[in-house]
Tab-separated table of C-alpha atoms in Angstrom:
chain	number	residue	atom	x	y	z
A	6	MET	CA	0.009	0.002	-0.011
A	7	SER	CA	1.189	3.492	-0.838
A	8	ASP	CA	0.652	6.900	0.787
A	9	ALA	CA	-2.283	7.793	-1.520
A	10	ALA	CA	-5.257	9.674	-0.067
A	11	LEU	CA	-7.378	6.628	-0.856
A	12	GLU	CA	-6.212	3.177	-1.739
A	13	LEU	CA	-8.283	0.031	-2.093
A	14	ARG	CA	-6.952	-3.430	-3.021
A	15	GLY	CA	-9.147	-6.382	-3.652
A	16	ILE	CA	-12.157	-4.897	-1.881
A	17	ALA	CA	-15.128	-7.305	-1.884
A	18	ARG	CA	-18.422	-7.284	-0.017
A	19	ARG	CA	-21.217	-9.728	0.190
A	20	PHE	CA	-24.582	-9.653	1.834
A	21	GLY	CA	-25.566	-13.191	2.674
A	22	ARG	CA	-24.742	-15.275	-0.407
A	23	ARG	CA	-24.849	-12.350	-2.789
A	24	TRP	CA	-21.566	-10.633	-3.741
A	25	VAL	CA	-22.132	-6.913	-4.287
A	26	LEU	CA	-18.448	-5.974	-4.840
A	27	ARG	CA	-15.724	-8.272	-6.085
A	28	GLY	CA	-12.061	-7.315	-6.195
A	29	ILE	CA	-12.221	-3.541	-6.425
A	30	ASP	CA	-8.871	-1.781	-6.817
A	31	LEU	CA	-8.850	2.027	-6.624
A	32	GLU	CA	-6.289	4.678	-5.886
A	33	ALA	CA	-6.736	8.428	-5.539
A	34	ALA	CA	-4.145	11.012	-4.845
A	35	ALA	CA	-4.793	14.080	-2.712
A	36	GLY	CA	-6.726	16.667	-4.755
A	37	GLU	CA	-7.931	14.102	-7.325
A	38	ALA	CA	-11.639	13.669	-8.145
A	39	ILE	CA	-12.995	10.277	-9.107
A	40	GLY	CA	-16.573	9.533	-10.261
A	41	LEU	CA	-18.162	6.088	-9.928
A	42	THR	CA	-20.922	5.210	-12.349
A	43	GLY	CA	-23.119	2.132	-12.620
A	44	ARG	CA	-26.652	0.867	-12.482
A	45	ASN	CA	-28.721	0.896	-9.351
A	46	GLY	CA	-27.611	-1.939	-7.110
A	47	SER	CA	-24.112	-2.137	-8.615
A	48	GLY	CA	-22.365	-1.389	-5.246
A	49	LYS	CA	-21.466	2.321	-5.522
A	50	THR	CA	-23.001	3.182	-2.161
A	51	THR	CA	-21.588	0.057	-0.543
A	52	LEU	CA	-18.112	1.033	-1.728
A	53	LEU	CA	-18.458	4.560	-0.293
A	54	ARG	CA	-19.745	3.128	2.994
A	55	ILE	CA	-16.670	0.929	3.186
A	56	CYS	CA	-14.408	3.953	2.464
A	57	ALA	CA	-16.218	5.869	5.244
A	58	THR	CA	-15.684	3.005	7.697
A	59	LEU	CA	-19.436	2.572	8.014
A	60	LEU	CA	-19.241	-0.977	6.611
A	61	ARG	CA	-16.464	-3.541	6.698
A	62	PRO	CA	-15.340	-5.286	3.502
A	63	SER	CA	-15.743	-9.036	3.325
A	64	ARG	CA	-12.321	-9.250	1.677
A	65	GLY	CA	-9.492	-6.888	0.715
A	66	GLU	CA	-7.867	-4.009	2.349
A	67	GLY	CA	-7.980	-0.275	2.174
A	68	ARG	CA	-6.224	2.803	3.491
A	69	ILE	CA	-7.204	6.396	3.784
A	70	PHE	CA	-4.169	8.669	4.227
A	71	GLY	CA	-2.167	5.634	5.206
A	72	VAL	CA	-4.572	4.489	7.904
A	73	SER	CA	-6.146	1.055	7.459
A	74	ILE	CA	-9.952	1.148	7.148
A	75	GLY	CA	-10.133	-1.881	9.378
A	76	SER	CA	-7.956	-0.579	12.178
A	77	ASP	CA	-8.728	3.010	13.215
A	78	ALA	CA	-12.141	4.191	12.079
A	79	ALA	CA	-12.036	7.194	14.419
A	80	ALA	CA	-8.823	8.594	12.915
A	81	ILE	CA	-10.267	8.183	9.411
A	82	ARG	CA	-13.586	9.790	10.282
A	83	GLU	CA	-11.744	12.861	11.605
A	84	ARG	CA	-10.415	13.415	8.122
A	85	ILE	CA	-13.340	12.550	5.809
A	86	GLY	CA	-16.777	13.953	5.088
A	87	ILE	CA	-19.578	11.944	3.564
A	88	LEU	CA	-22.694	13.170	1.938
A	89	ALA	CA	-25.034	10.180	1.822
A	90	HIS	CA	-28.574	9.727	0.406
A	91	ASP	CA	-30.248	10.984	3.576
A	92	ALA	CA	-29.120	14.629	4.072
A	93	GLY	CA	-29.973	14.459	7.833
A	94	LEU	CA	-31.549	17.932	7.864
A	95	TYR	CA	-34.369	19.232	10.046
A	96	GLY	CA	-37.310	20.633	8.084
A	97	ASN	CA	-38.633	22.766	10.891
A	98	LEU	CA	-35.264	24.601	11.203
A	99	THR	CA	-34.044	27.244	8.873
A	100	ALA	CA	-30.925	26.616	6.691
A	101	ALA	CA	-28.759	28.620	9.115
A	102	GLU	CA	-30.312	26.924	12.183
A	103	ASN	CA	-29.427	23.549	10.704
A	104	LEU	CA	-25.840	24.582	10.418
A	105	VAL	CA	-25.744	26.047	13.951
A	106	PHE	CA	-27.218	22.708	15.210
A	107	ALA	CA	-24.497	20.737	13.249
A	108	GLN	CA	-21.718	22.882	14.763
A	109	ARG	CA	-23.066	22.399	18.274
A	110	MET	CA	-23.532	18.658	17.867
A	111	ALA	CA	-19.926	18.367	16.621
A	112	GLY	CA	-18.761	20.139	19.781
A	113	HIS	CA	-17.569	23.206	17.886
A	114	ARG	CA	-18.327	26.788	18.739
A	115	VAL	CA	-20.974	28.483	16.592
A	116	ASP	CA	-19.264	30.520	13.906
A	117	ARG	CA	-21.820	32.700	12.174
A	118	ALA	CA	-19.314	33.983	9.632
A	119	ALA	CA	-18.419	30.388	8.636
A	120	ILE	CA	-22.126	29.548	8.346
A	121	ALA	CA	-22.722	32.567	6.068
A	122	GLY	CA	-19.721	31.634	4.007
A	123	ALA	CA	-20.759	28.008	3.646
A	124	LEU	CA	-24.274	29.031	2.585
A	125	GLY	CA	-22.817	31.432	0.068
A	126	GLU	CA	-20.486	28.781	-1.267
A	127	VAL	CA	-23.410	26.518	-2.151
A	128	GLY	CA	-25.667	29.293	-3.458
A	129	LEU	CA	-28.038	29.363	-0.486
A	130	ALA	CA	-27.178	32.723	1.166
A	131	GLN	CA	-30.556	34.168	0.191
A	132	GLU	CA	-32.342	31.178	1.806
A	133	ALA	CA	-30.458	31.280	5.125
A	134	GLU	CA	-33.593	32.127	7.121
A	135	GLU	CA	-36.024	29.925	5.244
A	136	ARG	CA	-37.306	26.673	6.736
A	137	VAL	CA	-35.779	23.586	5.071
A	138	ARG	CA	-39.132	21.830	4.759
A	139	GLY	CA	-39.815	24.098	1.778
A	140	PHE	CA	-36.517	23.327	0.019
A	141	SER	CA	-36.289	21.298	-3.161
A	142	ALA	CA	-34.299	18.099	-3.069
A	143	GLY	CA	-31.374	19.895	-4.787
A	144	MET	CA	-31.408	22.689	-2.229
A	145	ARG	CA	-31.319	20.121	0.586
A	146	ARG	CA	-28.299	18.425	-1.030
A	147	ARG	CA	-26.548	21.807	-1.272
A	148	LEU	CA	-27.348	22.575	2.390
A	149	ALA	CA	-25.941	19.164	3.439
A	150	LEU	CA	-22.812	20.048	1.441
A	151	ALA	CA	-22.601	23.381	3.277
A	152	ARG	CA	-22.617	21.459	6.569
A	153	LEU	CA	-19.523	19.589	5.397
A	154	LEU	CA	-17.842	22.801	4.342
A	155	LEU	CA	-18.038	24.140	7.922
A	156	ARG	CA	-15.117	21.806	8.685
A	157	PRO	CA	-13.666	21.054	5.298
A	158	PRO	CA	-12.592	17.354	5.165
A	159	ASP	CA	-9.403	16.076	3.674
A	160	LEU	CA	-11.398	13.530	1.687
A	161	LEU	CA	-14.984	14.145	0.560
A	162	LEU	CA	-17.187	11.209	-0.345
A	163	LEU	CA	-20.349	12.201	-2.240
A	164	ASP	CA	-23.119	9.637	-2.795
A	165	GLU	CA	-25.260	10.802	-5.712
A	166	PRO	CA	-24.322	14.476	-5.490
């Protein structure tokens, strides 16, 4: 294994008797963007969940910034951000309130300037005080991305961005 930002060798995963992934090899350098394409059910989300240490591979090994995905999940999770299918937003809160809540839950001090900057970065500055329940699916995805930008990760995993 090298010192790549992300390196997977022989990653395989099965659920019961069904193999979803078989022998995936992948390497990404810092600053590199990689897109995964495939039909529904082809294992894209499963692979991202393995990279995020949310799911263990049935076979193979992987490293993120040199740390084994099977040995120190906490160290890896400190350096990554994942945007999954479920944005994890609260519809009764405004966009800004969702980001305040996220900062508090992460144990960080509330930084209003960072919140305004993140909302501006994703094109939601005008909607900062609007309740999320009225947002389109795309706006919700952008707000979830803004949440990740409050503490920019070293590796960003986006599932159906």
